Coordinates of C-alpha atoms in Angstrom, one line a residue:
M1 CA -20.9 264.2 25.4
E2 CA -19.6 265.2 22.0
R3 CA -16.8 262.7 22.2
N4 CA -19.1 259.9 23.2
S5 CA -21.3 260.5 20.2
L6 CA -18.4 259.6 17.9
L7 CA -18.7 256.0 19.0
V8 CA -22.3 255.7 17.7
D9 CA -22.6 252.7 15.4
P10 CA -26.0 253.4 13.9
E11 CA -26.1 250.3 11.7
T12 CA -25.9 247.9 14.7
Q13 CA -28.7 246.5 16.7
V14 CA -29.0 245.2 20.3
Q15 CA -29.4 241.5 20.8
G16 CA -31.0 240.3 24.0
N17 CA -28.5 239.1 26.6
K18 CA -28.5 238.5 30.3
S19 CA -25.4 240.4 31.0
G20 CA -27.0 243.7 30.4
Y21 CA -24.5 244.8 27.7
R22 CA -25.2 244.9 24.0
T23 CA -23.7 242.6 21.4
F24 CA -23.3 243.9 17.9
G25 CA -24.6 242.4 14.8
S26 CA -25.2 243.9 11.4
K27 CA -28.7 244.2 10.0
N28 CA -29.8 241.7 7.4
D29 CA -29.2 243.6 4.1
S30 CA -30.4 240.7 1.9
T31 CA -33.8 242.3 1.7
R32 CA -32.5 245.6 0.5
G33 CA -30.9 244.3 -2.7
S34 CA -29.8 247.7 -3.9
R35 CA -26.8 250.0 -4.2
Q36 CA -28.1 251.9 -1.2
A37 CA -27.6 248.8 0.9
S38 CA -24.0 248.4 -0.2
L39 CA -23.4 252.1 0.5
R40 CA -24.8 251.8 4.0
D41 CA -22.7 248.7 4.6
S42 CA -19.6 250.5 3.6
M43 CA -20.5 253.4 5.8
R44 CA -21.0 251.0 8.6
Q45 CA -17.6 249.5 8.2
L46 CA -16.1 253.0 8.0
G47 CA -17.9 254.0 11.2
R48 CA -16.6 250.9 13.0
S49 CA -13.1 251.6 11.8
A50 CA -13.3 255.2 13.0
R51 CA -14.7 254.0 16.4
N52 CA -11.9 251.5 16.8
S53 CA -9.3 254.1 15.9
I54 CA -10.6 256.5 18.5
Q55 CA -10.7 253.9 21.1
D56 CA -7.2 252.8 20.4
S57 CA -5.9 256.3 20.6
L58 CA -7.1 256.9 24.2
R59 CA -4.7 255.8 26.9
F60 CA -4.7 256.9 30.5
G61 CA -2.0 255.8 32.9
G62 CA -0.6 253.5 30.3
R63 CA -4.0 251.7 30.1
Q64 CA -6.2 251.8 26.9
V65 CA -9.7 252.8 27.6
S66 CA -12.9 253.6 25.7
V67 CA -14.4 257.0 25.6
R68 CA -17.5 255.6 27.2
D69 CA -15.4 254.2 30.1
L70 CA -14.5 257.8 31.1
G71 CA -18.0 258.3 32.5
G72 CA -19.6 261.5 33.6
T73 CA -18.5 264.0 36.2
S74 CA -21.8 265.3 37.6
T75 CA -22.6 264.4 41.2
I76 CA -26.0 263.2 42.5
T77 CA -26.7 266.6 44.0
K78 CA -25.8 268.5 40.8
S79 CA -27.7 266.1 38.6
S80 CA -30.7 266.3 40.8
F81 CA -30.7 270.1 40.6
N82 CA -30.2 270.1 36.8
L83 CA -33.1 267.6 36.4
I84 CA -35.4 269.8 38.5
K85 CA -34.4 272.7 36.4
N86 CA -35.3 270.7 33.3
I87 CA -38.7 269.6 34.7
V88 CA -40.1 272.6 36.4
G89 CA -41.0 275.2 33.8
A90 CA -43.7 277.6 32.7
G91 CA -46.1 274.8 32.2
V92 CA -46.9 274.8 35.9
L93 CA -48.6 278.2 35.4
A94 CA -51.4 276.4 33.5
L95 CA -52.1 273.7 36.2
P96 CA -54.6 275.7 38.3
A97 CA -56.7 276.0 35.1
G98 CA -56.5 272.2 34.8
V99 CA -58.2 271.8 38.2
A100 CA -60.8 274.5 37.2
S101 CA -61.6 272.3 34.1
F102 CA -63.2 269.7 36.4
A103 CA -64.2 271.6 39.6
D104 CA -64.9 274.9 41.3
S105 CA -64.9 273.5 44.8
P106 CA -61.9 274.0 47.1
S107 CA -62.0 270.3 47.9
A108 CA -60.7 269.6 44.4
V109 CA -57.2 270.4 45.5
I110 CA -57.0 267.0 47.3
P111 CA -57.6 264.8 44.2
A112 CA -55.5 267.2 42.2
A113 CA -52.6 266.6 44.6
G114 CA -53.2 262.9 44.2
W115 CA -53.0 263.2 40.4
V116 CA -49.8 265.2 40.6
C117 CA -48.1 262.6 42.9
A118 CA -49.3 259.7 40.8
M119 CA -48.1 261.3 37.5
G120 CA -44.8 262.2 39.2
L121 CA -44.3 258.6 40.2
A122 CA -45.2 257.2 36.7
F123 CA -43.0 259.7 34.9
A124 CA -40.1 259.0 37.3
Y125 CA -40.4 255.3 36.5
S126 CA -40.5 255.9 32.8
F127 CA -37.5 258.3 33.0
Q128 CA -35.3 255.7 34.7
L129 CA -36.5 253.0 32.3
I130 CA -35.0 255.0 29.4
A131 CA -31.8 255.3 31.3
K132 CA -31.7 251.6 32.1
T133 CA -32.1 250.8 28.4
C134 CA -29.3 253.3 27.7
K135 CA -27.1 251.5 30.1
M136 CA -27.8 248.1 28.5
T137 CA -27.1 249.5 25.1
Q138 CA -24.3 251.9 26.1
S139 CA -26.2 254.7 24.3
V140 CA -25.9 258.4 25.1
T141 CA -28.8 260.0 23.1
F142 CA -32.5 259.3 22.7
R143 CA -32.2 258.7 19.0
E144 CA -29.2 256.4 19.5
V145 CA -30.9 254.2 22.0
W146 CA -33.9 254.0 19.6
E147 CA -31.7 252.9 16.7
E148 CA -29.7 250.5 18.9
T149 CA -32.9 248.7 20.0
M150 CA -35.4 249.3 17.2
G151 CA -33.1 249.9 14.3
Y152 CA -33.9 252.6 11.7
D153 CA -37.6 251.7 11.6
G154 CA -39.5 254.5 13.2
A155 CA -36.4 256.7 13.6
L156 CA -38.0 259.4 11.6
T157 CA -41.1 259.4 13.8
V158 CA -38.9 259.8 16.9
S159 CA -37.1 262.7 15.2
M160 CA -40.4 264.3 14.3
V161 CA -41.7 264.0 17.9
N162 CA -38.5 265.4 19.3
M163 CA -38.7 268.2 16.8
L164 CA -42.3 269.1 17.6
K165 CA -41.7 269.0 21.3
P166 CA -39.5 272.2 21.3
A167 CA -41.8 273.7 18.7
L168 CA -44.7 273.3 21.1
G169 CA -42.6 274.8 23.9
N170 CA -41.8 277.8 21.7
L171 CA -45.5 278.2 21.0
A172 CA -46.3 278.2 24.7
Y173 CA -43.5 280.7 25.3
S174 CA -44.9 283.1 22.6
M175 CA -48.3 282.9 24.2
I176 CA -47.0 283.6 27.6
L177 CA -44.9 286.5 26.4
A178 CA -47.9 288.0 24.5
D179 CA -50.1 288.0 27.6
T180 CA -47.2 289.0 29.9
F181 CA -46.2 292.1 27.9
K182 CA -49.8 293.1 27.3
A183 CA -50.1 293.2 31.1
L184 CA -46.7 295.0 31.6
F185 CA -47.7 297.6 29.0
A186 CA -51.0 298.2 30.9
T187 CA -49.1 298.6 34.2
A188 CA -46.9 301.2 32.5
G189 CA -50.0 303.0 31.3
F190 CA -50.0 301.9 27.7
E191 CA -53.1 300.0 26.5
T192 CA -52.3 297.6 23.7
T193 CA -53.8 294.5 22.2
R194 CA -52.5 291.0 22.8
I195 CA -51.5 290.7 19.1
L196 CA -49.7 294.0 19.0
S197 CA -47.8 293.0 22.2
L198 CA -46.9 289.7 20.5
L199 CA -45.6 291.3 17.4
L200 CA -43.5 293.8 19.3
V201 CA -41.8 291.2 21.5
T202 CA -41.3 288.9 18.5
I203 CA -39.7 291.5 16.2
L204 CA -37.7 293.4 18.8
G205 CA -36.8 290.6 21.2
I206 CA -37.3 287.0 20.0
L207 CA -36.2 287.4 16.4
P208 CA -32.8 289.1 17.0
L209 CA -32.0 286.5 19.7
C210 CA -33.0 283.5 17.4
L211 CA -30.8 284.9 14.7
L212 CA -27.7 284.8 16.9
K213 CA -25.1 282.3 15.6
N214 CA -23.7 281.5 19.1
L215 CA -26.1 280.8 21.9
D216 CA -23.5 279.9 24.5
A217 CA -23.8 283.3 26.2
L218 CA -27.6 282.6 26.8
A219 CA -27.1 279.2 28.5
P220 CA -26.6 280.7 32.1
F221 CA -30.0 282.4 31.8
S222 CA -31.7 278.9 31.8
I223 CA -31.5 278.9 35.6
L224 CA -33.6 282.1 35.7
G225 CA -36.6 280.1 34.5
T226 CA -36.6 277.9 37.6
A227 CA -35.8 280.9 39.9
G228 CA -38.7 282.8 38.3
I229 CA -41.1 279.9 39.0
F230 CA -40.2 279.9 42.6
L231 CA -40.6 283.7 42.9
I232 CA -44.0 283.4 41.3
A233 CA -44.9 280.6 43.8
V234 CA -43.9 282.8 46.7
C235 CA -45.8 285.8 45.4
M236 CA -48.9 283.7 44.7
T237 CA -48.8 282.4 48.3
I238 CA -48.5 285.9 49.7
R239 CA -51.5 287.0 47.7
Y240 CA -53.6 284.0 48.8
F241 CA -53.0 284.7 52.5
D242 CA -53.3 288.5 52.5
G243 CA -56.8 288.3 51.1
T244 CA -56.3 290.9 48.4
Y245 CA -58.2 288.7 45.9
D246 CA -60.8 287.4 48.5
V247 CA -64.3 288.0 47.2
E248 CA -65.9 287.6 50.7
N249 CA -63.7 290.4 52.1
D250 CA -63.8 292.6 49.0
G251 CA -60.2 292.2 48.2
V252 CA -58.5 295.4 47.1
F253 CA -57.5 294.2 43.6
L254 CA -60.9 292.7 42.6
Q255 CA -62.1 296.0 41.2
D256 CA -59.2 295.8 38.6
L257 CA -60.3 292.4 37.2
D258 CA -62.5 291.5 34.3
E259 CA -65.4 289.3 35.3
K260 CA -63.8 286.2 33.8
Y261 CA -60.8 286.6 36.2
I262 CA -62.8 287.2 39.4
P263 CA -62.5 284.3 41.9
Q264 CA -65.5 281.9 41.6
F265 CA -66.2 279.0 43.9
G266 CA -69.0 276.5 44.2
N267 CA -69.7 272.9 45.2
Y268 CA -68.9 271.1 42.0
N269 CA -66.0 268.5 42.1
G270 CA -65.8 266.3 39.0
A271 CA -62.7 264.5 40.1
W272 CA -64.3 261.2 39.0
T273 CA -65.4 262.4 35.6
G274 CA -63.5 262.3 32.3
A275 CA -62.9 266.1 32.6
V276 CA -60.1 265.3 35.1
L277 CA -58.1 263.8 32.3
I278 CA -57.6 267.3 30.9
F279 CA -55.6 268.0 34.1
A280 CA -53.8 264.7 33.7
A281 CA -52.8 265.6 30.1
M282 CA -51.5 269.0 31.4
L283 CA -49.3 267.1 33.9
F284 CA -48.0 265.0 31.0
E285 CA -46.6 268.1 29.5
S286 CA -45.4 269.6 32.8
F287 CA -43.4 266.5 33.8
V288 CA -41.9 265.5 30.5
A289 CA -38.1 265.7 30.3
H290 CA -37.5 262.2 29.1
Y291 CA -35.7 263.1 25.8
N292 CA -32.8 264.2 28.1
A293 CA -32.7 261.0 30.2
P294 CA -29.8 259.5 28.2
R295 CA -27.8 262.7 28.7
F296 CA -28.4 262.7 32.5
M297 CA -27.4 259.0 32.7
A298 CA -24.2 259.6 30.7
E299 CA -23.2 262.7 32.7
L300 CA -23.7 261.1 36.1
K301 CA -20.5 260.4 38.0
N302 CA -19.9 256.6 38.7
S303 CA -23.1 256.1 36.7
N304 CA -25.2 253.1 37.6
I305 CA -28.9 252.5 37.8
H306 CA -29.0 252.7 41.6
R307 CA -27.3 256.1 41.7
F308 CA -29.5 257.3 38.8
R309 CA -32.7 256.3 40.6
I310 CA -31.6 258.5 43.5
V311 CA -31.3 261.5 41.1
V312 CA -34.6 260.7 39.5
G313 CA -36.3 260.3 42.9
N314 CA -34.9 263.6 44.2
A315 CA -35.9 265.6 41.2
F316 CA -39.4 264.2 40.6
I317 CA -40.4 264.3 44.3
F318 CA -39.3 267.9 44.6
S319 CA -41.0 268.9 41.3
S320 CA -44.2 267.2 42.4
L321 CA -44.2 269.2 45.6
V322 CA -43.7 272.4 43.7
Y323 CA -46.6 271.5 41.4
V324 CA -48.9 270.6 44.2
W325 CA -48.0 273.9 45.9
M326 CA -48.6 276.1 42.9
T327 CA -51.6 274.3 41.7
A328 CA -53.3 274.5 45.1
I329 CA -52.5 278.1 45.8
G330 CA -53.6 279.2 42.3
F331 CA -56.9 277.3 42.4
L332 CA -57.7 278.2 46.0
T333 CA -57.2 281.9 45.1
F334 CA -59.4 282.0 41.9
G335 CA -61.3 278.7 41.8
G336 CA -63.3 277.9 38.7
N337 CA -62.1 281.1 36.9
C338 CA -58.4 280.2 36.9
N339 CA -57.0 281.3 33.5
G340 CA -54.9 279.0 31.4
Y341 CA -52.0 281.4 32.3
I342 CA -52.6 282.0 35.9
L343 CA -50.8 285.4 36.0
N344 CA -53.6 286.8 33.8
N345 CA -55.8 286.5 36.9
Y346 CA -53.8 289.0 38.8
S347 CA -54.3 292.8 38.6
T348 CA -52.0 294.9 36.4
N349 CA -51.8 297.2 39.5
D350 CA -50.5 294.4 41.7
R351 CA -46.8 295.1 42.3
L352 CA -46.0 291.5 43.2
A353 CA -47.7 290.3 40.0
T354 CA -45.7 292.8 38.0
I355 CA -42.5 291.5 39.5
C356 CA -43.6 288.0 38.6
R357 CA -44.4 289.0 35.0
L358 CA -41.0 290.7 34.6
S359 CA -39.1 287.7 36.0
I360 CA -41.0 285.2 33.8
A361 CA -40.7 287.4 30.7
F362 CA -37.0 287.9 31.2
S363 CA -36.3 284.2 31.7
I364 CA -38.4 283.1 28.8
L365 CA -37.1 285.7 26.4
F366 CA -33.5 284.6 27.0
T367 CA -34.2 280.8 27.0
Y368 CA -36.5 281.0 23.9
P369 CA -33.7 280.8 21.3
I370 CA -32.2 277.8 23.1
T371 CA -35.4 275.9 22.7
F372 CA -35.9 277.3 19.2
M373 CA -32.6 276.0 18.1
G374 CA -33.8 272.4 18.9
F375 CA -36.9 273.0 16.8
R376 CA -34.9 274.5 13.9
D377 CA -32.2 271.8 13.9
G378 CA -35.0 269.2 13.9
V379 CA -36.5 270.8 10.8
L380 CA -33.2 270.8 9.1
D381 CA -32.8 267.1 9.9
A382 CA -36.3 266.3 8.7
I383 CA -36.0 268.1 5.4
D384 CA -32.4 266.7 5.0
L385 CA -30.9 270.0 3.9
P386 CA -27.4 269.4 2.6
Q387 CA -24.6 270.8 4.7
E388 CA -23.4 273.0 1.9
K389 CA -26.8 274.7 1.6
Q390 CA -26.9 275.4 5.3
T391 CA -25.5 278.9 4.8
S392 CA -26.0 281.8 7.1
S393 CA -28.6 283.4 4.8
N394 CA -30.6 280.1 4.3
I395 CA -30.6 279.5 8.1
N396 CA -31.8 283.0 8.6
I397 CA -34.7 282.5 6.1
I398 CA -35.7 279.2 7.8
T399 CA -35.5 280.9 11.2
I400 CA -37.8 283.8 10.1
F401 CA -40.2 281.3 8.4
L402 CA -40.5 279.1 11.4
L403 CA -40.8 282.0 13.8
T404 CA -43.6 283.4 11.6
I405 CA -45.6 280.2 11.9
I406 CA -45.2 280.1 15.6
T407 CA -46.2 283.8 15.9
I408 CA -49.3 283.2 13.8
L409 CA -50.3 280.2 15.9
A410 CA -49.6 282.2 19.2
A411 CA -51.9 285.0 17.9
I412 CA -54.7 282.5 17.2
C413 CA -54.3 280.4 20.3
T414 CA -55.1 282.1 23.6
D415 CA -55.5 279.1 26.0
L416 CA -52.1 278.0 27.3
G417 CA -53.8 275.2 29.3
A418 CA -55.3 273.7 26.1
I419 CA -52.0 273.8 24.3
N420 CA -50.4 272.0 27.2
A421 CA -53.2 269.4 27.5
I422 CA -53.1 268.6 23.7
G423 CA -49.3 268.5 23.6
G424 CA -49.2 266.4 26.7
G425 CA -51.8 264.0 25.5
T426 CA -50.0 263.5 22.2
L427 CA -46.3 264.1 22.1
A428 CA -45.6 263.6 25.7
T429 CA -47.5 260.3 25.7
L430 CA -45.2 259.0 22.9
I431 CA -42.0 260.2 24.6
V432 CA -42.9 259.0 28.1
F433 CA -45.0 255.9 27.7
V434 CA -44.7 254.4 24.2
F435 CA -41.1 254.8 23.2
P436 CA -39.6 253.6 26.5
Y437 CA -41.6 250.4 26.5
L438 CA -40.8 249.6 22.9
M439 CA -37.0 250.2 23.4
Y440 CA -36.8 248.3 26.7
R441 CA -38.8 245.3 25.4
K442 CA -36.4 245.1 22.4
A443 CA -33.3 245.6 24.6
V444 CA -34.0 242.7 26.9
G445 CA -34.7 240.4 23.9
E446 CA -35.9 236.8 24.0
N447 CA -33.3 235.7 26.5
S448 CA -34.6 237.9 29.3
T449 CA -34.8 237.0 32.9
I450 CA -38.0 236.6 34.9
E451 CA -37.5 240.0 36.5
E452 CA -37.0 241.6 33.1
R453 CA -40.1 240.0 31.7
R454 CA -42.1 241.2 34.7
E455 CA -40.8 244.7 34.1
V456 CA -41.7 244.5 30.4
S457 CA -45.2 243.5 31.4
F458 CA -45.4 246.4 33.8
A459 CA -44.1 248.9 31.2
L460 CA -46.7 247.6 28.8
L461 CA -49.5 248.2 31.3
L462 CA -48.2 251.7 32.0
M463 CA -48.0 252.4 28.3
L464 CA -51.6 251.3 27.7
V465 CA -52.9 253.3 30.7
G466 CA -50.9 256.3 29.6
V467 CA -52.1 256.2 26.0
L468 CA -55.7 255.8 27.0
M469 CA -55.5 258.7 29.4
G470 CA -53.7 260.8 26.8
I471 CA -56.3 260.1 24.1
V472 CA -59.3 260.8 26.4
G473 CA -57.7 263.9 27.7
V474 CA -57.1 265.3 24.3
V475 CA -60.7 264.4 23.1
V476 CA -62.2 266.0 26.2
E477 CA -60.1 269.2 25.8
L478 CA -61.0 269.5 22.1
H479 CA -64.7 269.1 23.1
H480 CA -64.3 272.0 25.6
L481 CA -62.7 274.3 23.1

């Protein structure tokens, strides 16, 4: 991956061609008319010379090859598993509340399952469309494929979106950790406030991990997030069937719950009202992994669009089934009173719930700095901090500053579902529906085939529907706050 990035020629653009491979042409600098244009032109020539030197230096079996020709090494099975791990995360713990936002009737799980499957299908298509554009342009990163198709126009917007996405993830993580440790302290016999729990876990856990200079040792812990989600799903299923939270049978744990967490069911099902788009916006956030589509395409062995579609199909179908499972079980247990973080509904005296809280806390705590690094690097890129000023002390100051902002927001915001809905309706909409359409339309160019024009039209329709749903979902969620 790192070697591939050396071949990026950021000052070239993709011209439409039927072969599916890009042709290079310099941008028209005549409108720039400045020393900056000359400098960029010189840098472009230097970049091309460096690229050619690297390509010429690689020989295998007596045959000269390009770094990009080496391809990936990940099998379909491995890539499918890694993509599932990338998709399925803590966001699923807010989905039962998404159903509760438009219904309190058990029958709502049917349209909810339909929404999950429909969103999974739409997001899978968008994911492979990004990869298809990468294949056409021979790009290996999201920003590169944007610059190869759209040029530098809007590149800052793409960077800002990709910066805010991990920031939103860290905010959700801090909110989850605050609620989780508050419950764990209560289980241990120590009553604390949510804010105090947040401060303790931030100062004693999150901050030291985010100040680490090398996060390689934390990478293996990323799998614990997916394992923790499956453990939670199993425990939630057990609790649904054993009736310990059943109101009609006076479930044993009901006496431990605040009134706002006690299961509540009725006959209302607003599946055909605008409120259902809150749930849809939450799904936007839960399914998004599209900023990594270029990496998955580049790392796939014998990479082609057919093999990649198998990976995408495997991952999104499996993820959709997990989402349907957990959404249905959570909602059927607590109905209209599902909390934005479903584990809050479970008693602090429930041992299975305690196990779930420990697993999710451990996994999030050790994956938090990995996500935070993407946020911090995005900020450094946005403020264009010179490399010589990126000293250890300055990085530490920026880390503390950014973490302080996240902690303050996490202390103020208590509804994880609302954060996921707003983030999904805004950032995820851009990443999943808007950017892929714009890049693919530019990549196929004016000399596109009939099939390509049809796909451009379909992608445009999907973008319009996605944007409309995202906007309405955010507006409805803000109205409910």
